[in-house]
Amino acid sequence: MEEKMNVSIVYIDDAVKMKNDAFIDDIEDVVNEVKYFEKPSEGLTYIKQNIDKNIIVILDWKFNNSSVQGENFLNDINEISTLVPVIVFTGADIRAADANKMFDGNAFSCIPKDASTYELVTTIRKAYDRIQNDIRSVMEKWILKQDEEKRNKPYMRSGDRIYTLNDILASIRKQDEFGKETTRGIMSLATELFTNNMRGK
Amino acid sequence: MANNNSSILHFKFDVSTFRLLGRELITDRITALFELVKNCYDANAENVEIIFENLNPISEKSRIIIKDDGLGMTFEDIRDKWMVIGTSNKRRKRITPPPYNRIVAGKKGVGRFAVDKLGGKLVMKTKKKGSSVWHCLETDWTKYSEEEDRQLSLAFEELEDKKLFTDIDNKYWAESANKDEHGTLLEITSLSDSWTENDIIRAYKELSKIVKPAFSVTYPFNIRFVVPEYSAYNNRMVESIVLAKATLSYNLKYRFDDSNKTYYQEYLVEEKGTIKIKEKPAEIFGPIGFTLYYYDQEGKKNFTKEDRIDGIKVYRDGIIATPFAEYKAKRDEQKDLFGIDKRRWSGFFEKLSTRDIIGWVDITDELNPEIKDSTNRQDFVDNREWAALKDFVINQIHQIELYLKHKKEITKKKNSEILKKADNEISDISKKIDQIKKNSFFASPEVETELDDITKRLGVIKNTVSETSKDFVQLEKDKKQQENIMFSLVSLQAYAGQISHILRTSIGTIKRSAEFIEKWIPLKQKYDKSEKHAKQVFDEMNNLSKAMNFMLSYAEDDSTFEYFGIKDAIAELFDDIYVSLFEDNGIKAEYFVEDDFELSYNKKAFQDMFGNLIDNSVKALRNIKDKRIKCTAYRNNGSLVVLFSDNGIGVPEENRDRIFDVFYTTTADLGGAGLGLYIIKSRLESIKGTITLEENEFKPTGATFKIIIPLKD
């Protein structure tokens, strides 16, 4: 049995038949859930509402009869959170211009529509690893390790506001201003400690 | 052991270096010849003689001599420059000595090794004016290769007396000479290949491009071929390409404005059937001269061979910048430096090709430093400047295309008006004669007979003019139709992208379903889902077939266009092909063809469209009690209109816009792939037809499609 990932897959594709695709049935045991959305807007809403979950998005690139395309949705997702890896899954020929857009939109990977489930799962695992190794995830894990009681107690003050560990957790996940600032702060602190250590030796 | 004892090491050259510099750097014999002739130019030669002797078959007597009356070399020049690899005077001095002041063509200092591509042995004789001896040097490349072979035959450790490239002896001697003589002679023997007449023709053709055709030089650069074996080329001067009688010619220049220190570039602009030369600041590639000649069919007659018209070249400081000597026997394989023939966006018929134009872009080392030769000498370095220059050239050609197009339209209109006018005039004259006849009771019988004769003749002329006028209109129509067919082929390129999208998606679906089955069946798990995916493989395969047939319908040639009766074609569908399907599903199918007529189209493609619609209807009707399908065809405003209806579940309001999209389906569970309506739409578009979803004919539920196919009169 493959190791299960604590992640929700959001699959956005306007080709309706893709909701019956074998990869969805194949990966159901290794992820928490696979949510299929024919309409990108509904997928985006779902991501917004479930931002506290680990999410990986699989995104179609070319949408029929629509001026809004994969690149736009990629940016929309980025605006919700940069923590969500997006795997572009497309049947179109990817030209340099598209590749640039994916790169600019911080896409995690691009997989052609004729890929095997194995290739898809491998990429999903890599994306999951990235989530896991992200400094924000490390903080998240640490917070979640504390017992519930401790998490609800005031933990720190920033400006006028008092934050509990749970507040901090929510901020980090949503990457609001406080969340971003905290992440940056801890990152520089970690670097500082790490380099001090090295100098000490 | 590496320690602090420092030491100095030097690079050495393996004996095989001769190959790297010669035959492996220069790709082609003609290029090699080209490089050597370039050296003559750089040496201020005015006359070059190329003598080919005993070329076919190859023997000991075979040789090529390249003789010029250039500056020649001193002994020191040979020893310190010619014999030192990579030295190029030309890199230091970009201009040859006065009064010629030619800007040098070679730069890399390896052109001399081009000889190796032609033959194994070189004797060079050279002298400067005033010297009393010819300096003679023999380089025997076969000695190098023998040494190389010897070294290769021994293990590396066994090689005690390993000779390097620089260790091989080259013989030098002096021969007495007349003081006034000067120049360089290269005698190449041990030729590597025989030269057929065709090879000579190639060499001749390519060398005819070495100096720009209309290059006006005070100091000429003449090349003469001496080929006793092939009389057509014996004692023949290499001529510049014929430029006489071009249909259109333009010469774009540039100027430097001292007041704002800016270069201004001339360029072409087409405006309503005229071409104007305008000016703008030079682009990033720098100011250029651009000369362009266009030849129409009449103009091309001036060329003995049409293939002498071969597009646009680049000349740097007056000499061709890349050795286009890379001759290709097949024209299609020749280098289309500016991508003139590759342009394929719309308006297929109005594009000029490299067979219609001759031109040259004049660049200079000084003003266009970023237009650089690539190291293999077969192209330019692909940088932004070169890309911009390409765009500039293509745009100039495009202006001429626009001009020709507008001119053609104007002429067309004029011709048609003249014919019409002539027709009217004749009618007028006829009327006048009739009047004369009526009023001329006083005319003699002879005059009356004459008048009758004139009327008769006028009648004949009038008929001819009307016929011609009709022919003219018909011709225009035919041409338009031809263009329409081309249009559908051009749009095929757009479809190709869509088709590959369809195929890739289908293949992926099949692949992952198969992968699923293969993985789970042996584990005896997910049995239901395996079954589902087995079915999916089957359905998807059908979709693939469908997509493939769609593509093949394009591959079929024009002969599949046939005249067929609309009524027959529809009857065949309803009474024959689909009759059992209707019966099996309990569908009452009827058709009405109000106006039977013939259509020139691919009958199978026509029937396939209805086949797709019928398939959809059968699915939409599966839960309906009283199932009906109805097809009505009639003619309206020069078009065939077909209404196709069923009383099935219909199309939900919110999906009306999407049903013609590729992959859009509401019957995925029945194997629908969202291809049928997309295919119909694409096919109709290619013949300028349409399909739309209309208010449904049957109430309360159902769907009605309206197909319009334009007819030719």
Short mmCIF file of C-alpha atoms in Angstrom, two decimals, chain B residues 372-656:
data_model
loop_
_atom_site.label_atom_id
_atom_site.label_comp_id
_atom_site.label_asym_id
_atom_site.label_seq_id
_atom_site.Cartn_x
_atom_site.Cartn_y
_atom_site.Cartn_z
CA LYS B 372 27.13 38.17 -37.12
CA ASP B 373 27.95 35.01 -39.00
CA SER B 374 27.47 31.88 -37.00
CA THR B 375 30.60 29.79 -36.65
CA ASN B 376 29.49 27.13 -39.10
CA ARG B 377 29.10 29.91 -41.66
CA GLN B 378 25.72 28.67 -42.70
CA ASP B 379 23.58 31.22 -40.95
CA PHE B 380 23.56 34.29 -38.79
CA VAL B 381 23.73 34.28 -35.02
CA ASP B 382 20.11 34.15 -33.93
CA ASN B 383 19.87 37.25 -31.78
CA ARG B 384 17.28 39.99 -31.42
CA GLU B 385 18.92 42.16 -34.04
CA TRP B 386 18.80 39.40 -36.63
CA ALA B 387 15.17 38.66 -35.74
CA ALA B 388 14.32 42.34 -36.20
CA LEU B 389 16.13 42.47 -39.53
CA LYS B 390 14.18 39.44 -40.70
CA ASP B 391 10.93 41.15 -39.73
CA PHE B 392 11.96 44.25 -41.58
CA VAL B 393 12.70 42.35 -44.78
CA ILE B 394 9.48 40.34 -44.59
CA ASN B 395 7.51 43.50 -44.02
CA GLN B 396 8.97 45.14 -47.13
CA ILE B 397 7.97 42.11 -49.17
CA HIS B 398 4.55 42.24 -47.62
CA GLN B 399 4.09 45.83 -48.79
CA ILE B 400 4.75 44.67 -52.34
CA GLU B 401 2.26 41.87 -51.88
CA LEU B 402 -0.37 44.35 -50.77
CA TYR B 403 0.43 46.54 -53.72
CA LEU B 404 0.08 43.67 -56.18
CA LYS B 405 -3.15 42.58 -54.60
CA HIS B 406 -4.70 46.03 -54.82
CA LYS B 407 -3.45 46.53 -58.32
CA LYS B 408 -5.00 43.25 -59.37
CA GLU B 409 -8.32 44.29 -57.88
CA ILE B 410 -8.23 47.63 -59.63
CA THR B 411 -7.39 46.03 -63.00
CA LYS B 412 -10.12 43.47 -62.49
CA LYS B 413 -12.68 46.15 -61.86
CA LYS B 414 -11.49 48.18 -64.81
CA ASN B 415 -11.60 45.22 -67.20
CA SER B 416 -15.04 44.29 -66.14
CA GLU B 417 -16.18 47.89 -66.62
CA ILE B 418 -14.64 48.10 -70.07
CA LEU B 419 -16.41 44.93 -71.15
CA LYS B 420 -19.68 46.18 -69.83
CA LYS B 421 -19.23 49.51 -71.56
CA ALA B 422 -18.37 47.82 -74.86
CA ASP B 423 -21.50 45.74 -74.58
CA ASN B 424 -23.60 48.87 -74.08
CA GLU B 425 -21.92 50.72 -76.91
CA ILE B 426 -22.66 47.92 -79.31
CA SER B 427 -26.29 47.95 -78.27
CA ASP B 428 -26.38 51.67 -78.91
CA ILE B 429 -24.85 51.34 -82.36
CA SER B 430 -27.32 48.57 -83.23
CA LYS B 431 -30.19 50.79 -82.21
CA LYS B 432 -28.85 53.66 -84.28
CA ILE B 433 -28.50 51.48 -87.36
CA ASP B 434 -32.04 50.27 -86.89
CA GLN B 435 -33.18 53.84 -86.79
CA ILE B 436 -31.23 54.69 -89.90
CA LYS B 437 -32.83 51.73 -91.61
CA LYS B 438 -36.30 52.80 -90.60
CA ASN B 439 -35.82 56.41 -91.63
CA SER B 440 -33.85 55.71 -94.76
CA PHE B 441 -36.71 55.20 -97.21
CA PHE B 442 -34.53 57.14 -99.52
CA ALA B 443 -31.59 54.72 -99.20
CA SER B 444 -30.61 52.61 -102.12
CA PRO B 445 -31.07 48.80 -101.94
CA GLU B 446 -27.27 48.48 -101.82
CA VAL B 447 -27.06 50.66 -98.75
CA GLU B 448 -29.83 48.62 -97.12
CA THR B 449 -28.01 45.37 -97.81
CA GLU B 450 -24.86 46.88 -96.36
CA LEU B 451 -26.73 48.01 -93.27
CA ASP B 452 -28.22 44.55 -92.83
CA ASP B 453 -24.77 43.10 -93.05
CA ILE B 454 -23.44 45.56 -90.47
CA THR B 455 -26.32 44.73 -88.10
CA LYS B 456 -25.61 41.03 -88.45
CA ARG B 457 -21.94 41.49 -87.79
CA LEU B 458 -22.63 43.73 -84.83
CA GLY B 459 -24.85 40.98 -83.48
CA VAL B 460 -21.99 38.54 -83.65
CA ILE B 461 -19.63 40.98 -81.93
CA LYS B 462 -22.19 41.71 -79.25
CA ASN B 463 -22.57 38.03 -78.52
CA THR B 464 -18.85 37.63 -78.30
CA VAL B 465 -18.55 40.55 -75.90
CA SER B 466 -21.39 39.26 -73.73
CA GLU B 467 -19.89 35.80 -73.71
CA THR B 468 -16.48 37.17 -72.80
CA SER B 469 -18.04 39.26 -70.11
CA LYS B 470 -19.81 36.19 -68.73
CA ASP B 471 -16.63 34.14 -69.01
CA PHE B 472 -14.84 36.82 -67.10
CA VAL B 473 -17.37 36.74 -64.29
CA GLN B 474 -17.28 32.95 -64.27
CA LEU B 475 -13.51 32.95 -64.18
CA GLU B 476 -13.55 35.21 -61.18
CA LYS B 477 -16.06 32.94 -59.48
CA ASP B 478 -14.03 29.84 -60.23
CA LYS B 479 -10.99 31.48 -58.80
CA LYS B 480 -12.86 32.45 -55.71
CA GLN B 481 -14.02 28.89 -55.28
CA GLN B 482 -10.52 27.64 -55.63
CA GLU B 483 -9.55 30.06 -52.94
CA ASN B 484 -12.35 28.78 -50.75
CA ILE B 485 -11.02 25.27 -51.04
CA MET B 486 -7.60 26.55 -50.13
CA PHE B 487 -9.14 28.37 -47.23
CA SER B 488 -10.41 25.11 -45.84
CA LEU B 489 -6.97 23.58 -46.22
CA VAL B 490 -5.29 26.49 -44.52
CA SER B 491 -7.74 26.32 -41.65
CA LEU B 492 -6.82 22.67 -41.43
CA GLN B 493 -3.63 23.86 -39.83
CA ALA B 494 -5.70 25.38 -37.10
CA TYR B 495 -7.65 22.15 -36.78
CA ALA B 496 -4.49 20.13 -36.57
CA GLY B 497 -3.86 21.68 -33.18
CA GLN B 498 -7.39 20.84 -32.06
CA ILE B 499 -7.17 17.33 -33.42
CA SER B 500 -3.94 16.62 -31.60
CA HIS B 501 -5.64 17.93 -28.48
CA ILE B 502 -8.49 15.46 -29.02
CA LEU B 503 -6.14 12.57 -29.68
CA ARG B 504 -3.89 13.29 -26.74
CA THR B 505 -6.83 13.54 -24.39
CA SER B 506 -8.39 10.30 -25.65
CA ILE B 507 -5.12 8.43 -25.57
CA GLY B 508 -4.57 9.61 -22.00
CA THR B 509 -8.01 8.42 -20.94
CA ILE B 510 -7.47 4.99 -22.51
CA LYS B 511 -3.99 4.71 -21.09
CA ARG B 512 -5.03 5.46 -17.53
CA SER B 513 -8.07 3.18 -17.73
CA ALA B 514 -5.90 0.36 -18.97
CA GLU B 515 -3.36 1.15 -16.27
CA PHE B 516 -6.14 0.98 -13.70
CA ILE B 517 -7.36 -2.41 -14.88
CA GLU B 518 -3.87 -3.81 -15.08
CA LYS B 519 -3.12 -2.68 -11.55
CA TRP B 520 -6.29 -3.68 -9.72
CA ILE B 521 -7.51 -6.86 -11.45
CA PRO B 522 -4.53 -8.96 -10.27
CA LEU B 523 -5.11 -7.60 -6.72
CA LYS B 524 -8.77 -8.67 -7.05
CA GLN B 525 -9.85 -5.24 -5.86
CA LYS B 526 -12.03 -2.44 -7.23
CA TYR B 527 -13.77 -4.87 -9.53
CA ASP B 528 -16.71 -2.58 -10.34
CA LYS B 529 -14.45 0.24 -11.23
CA SER B 530 -12.29 -1.99 -13.38
CA GLU B 531 -15.38 -2.90 -15.33
CA LYS B 532 -16.26 0.76 -15.70
CA HIS B 533 -12.81 1.50 -17.04
CA ALA B 534 -12.85 -1.44 -19.40
CA LYS B 535 -15.98 0.06 -20.89
CA GLN B 536 -14.31 3.44 -20.97
CA VAL B 537 -11.45 2.00 -23.00
CA PHE B 538 -13.95 0.67 -25.51
CA ASP B 539 -15.92 3.92 -25.75
CA GLU B 540 -12.82 6.00 -25.99
CA MET B 541 -11.51 3.80 -28.79
CA ASN B 542 -14.70 4.56 -30.69
CA ASN B 543 -14.05 8.23 -30.14
CA LEU B 544 -10.57 7.83 -31.49
CA SER B 545 -11.96 6.18 -34.61
CA LYS B 546 -14.36 9.04 -34.98
CA ALA B 547 -11.62 11.63 -34.68
CA MET B 548 -9.48 9.69 -37.11
CA ASN B 549 -12.23 9.48 -39.72
CA PHE B 550 -12.74 13.17 -39.32
CA MET B 551 -9.10 13.78 -40.09
CA LEU B 552 -9.15 11.38 -42.99
CA SER B 553 -12.05 13.23 -44.53
CA TYR B 554 -9.54 16.03 -45.06
CA ALA B 555 -6.98 13.71 -46.50
CA GLU B 556 -9.32 12.59 -49.27
CA ASP B 557 -8.64 14.25 -52.55
CA ASP B 558 -10.91 16.40 -54.64
CA SER B 559 -12.10 13.45 -56.67
CA THR B 560 -14.39 12.55 -53.80
CA PHE B 561 -16.31 15.69 -54.56
CA GLU B 562 -19.29 14.53 -56.52
CA TYR B 563 -22.69 15.73 -57.57
CA PHE B 564 -25.41 14.02 -55.63
CA GLY B 565 -29.10 14.62 -55.13
CA ILE B 566 -30.01 15.97 -51.71
CA LYS B 567 -33.16 13.90 -51.67
CA ASP B 568 -31.33 10.68 -52.50
CA ALA B 569 -28.64 11.29 -49.90
CA ILE B 570 -31.13 11.96 -47.12
CA ALA B 571 -33.40 9.13 -48.23
CA GLU B 572 -30.46 6.75 -48.13
CA LEU B 573 -29.84 7.75 -44.51
CA PHE B 574 -33.41 7.41 -43.31
CA ASP B 575 -34.64 4.53 -45.45
CA ASP B 576 -31.54 2.45 -45.58
CA ILE B 577 -28.50 3.14 -43.38
CA TYR B 578 -30.30 4.01 -40.14
CA VAL B 579 -33.59 2.25 -40.68
CA SER B 580 -32.79 -0.68 -38.39
CA LEU B 581 -31.46 1.64 -35.68
CA PHE B 582 -34.76 3.55 -35.77
CA GLU B 583 -36.73 0.32 -35.63
CA ASP B 584 -34.68 -1.11 -32.77
CA ASN B 585 -35.22 2.03 -30.70
CA GLY B 586 -38.84 2.53 -31.66
CA ILE B 587 -38.21 5.89 -33.29
CA LYS B 588 -40.55 7.35 -35.87
CA ALA B 589 -38.22 9.07 -38.34
CA GLU B 590 -39.41 11.15 -41.27
CA TYR B 591 -37.86 13.50 -43.81
CA PHE B 592 -39.12 16.13 -46.21
CA VAL B 593 -37.02 17.45 -49.04
CA GLU B 594 -39.04 20.31 -50.40
CA ASP B 595 -36.87 21.15 -53.33
CA ASP B 596 -34.74 18.42 -54.79
CA PHE B 597 -31.47 19.57 -56.29
CA GLU B 598 -27.88 18.52 -56.60
CA LEU B 599 -24.99 19.42 -54.38
CA SER B 600 -21.31 19.19 -55.25
CA TYR B 601 -19.63 18.02 -52.09
CA ASN B 602 -18.26 14.94 -50.46
CA LYS B 603 -21.39 12.81 -50.10
CA LYS B 604 -19.98 10.72 -47.29
CA ALA B 605 -19.01 13.80 -45.29
CA PHE B 606 -22.50 15.18 -45.86
CA GLN B 607 -24.13 11.97 -44.62
CA ASP B 608 -21.70 11.71 -41.69
CA MET B 609 -22.95 15.02 -40.35
CA PHE B 610 -26.47 13.62 -40.16
CA GLY B 611 -25.14 10.39 -38.78
CA ASN B 612 -23.73 12.34 -35.85
CA LEU B 613 -27.00 14.19 -35.34
CA ILE B 614 -28.95 10.92 -35.45
CA ASP B 615 -26.62 9.35 -32.86
CA ASN B 616 -27.22 12.30 -30.55
CA SER B 617 -30.97 12.10 -31.03
CA VAL B 618 -31.08 8.39 -30.26
CA LYS B 619 -29.39 9.13 -26.93
CA ALA B 620 -31.67 12.08 -26.19
CA LEU B 621 -34.73 9.97 -26.94
CA ARG B 622 -33.93 6.99 -24.77
CA ASN B 623 -36.41 7.84 -22.00
CA ILE B 624 -39.08 9.36 -24.20
CA LYS B 625 -42.22 7.40 -25.00
CA ASP B 626 -43.27 8.66 -28.38
CA LYS B 627 -39.89 9.05 -30.09
CA ARG B 628 -39.64 11.21 -33.18
CA ILE B 629 -36.95 12.47 -35.51
CA LYS B 630 -37.67 14.83 -38.37
CA CYS B 631 -35.47 16.23 -41.10
CA THR B 632 -36.51 19.00 -43.49
CA ALA B 633 -34.42 20.35 -46.35
CA TYR B 634 -35.12 23.31 -48.59
CA ARG B 635 -33.41 25.96 -50.60
CA ASN B 636 -33.28 29.53 -49.44
CA ASN B 637 -31.30 32.53 -50.75
CA GLY B 638 -28.69 30.49 -52.57
CA SER B 639 -28.18 28.16 -49.62
CA LEU B 640 -29.29 24.72 -48.62
CA VAL B 641 -31.11 24.81 -45.29
CA VAL B 642 -31.65 21.65 -43.30
CA LEU B 643 -33.67 21.50 -40.10
CA PHE B 644 -33.04 18.47 -37.96
CA SER B 645 -35.28 17.88 -34.95
CA ASP B 646 -36.08 15.34 -32.30
CA ASN B 647 -38.44 15.37 -29.34
CA GLY B 648 -35.82 14.12 -26.89
CA ILE B 649 -34.81 15.60 -23.56
CA GLY B 650 -33.46 18.69 -25.29
CA VAL B 651 -30.55 20.93 -24.36
CA PRO B 652 -30.69 22.65 -20.97
CA GLU B 653 -30.71 26.42 -21.28
CA GLU B 654 -27.38 26.88 -19.53
CA ASN B 655 -25.60 24.52 -21.92
CA ARG B 656 -26.81 26.00 -25.19
#
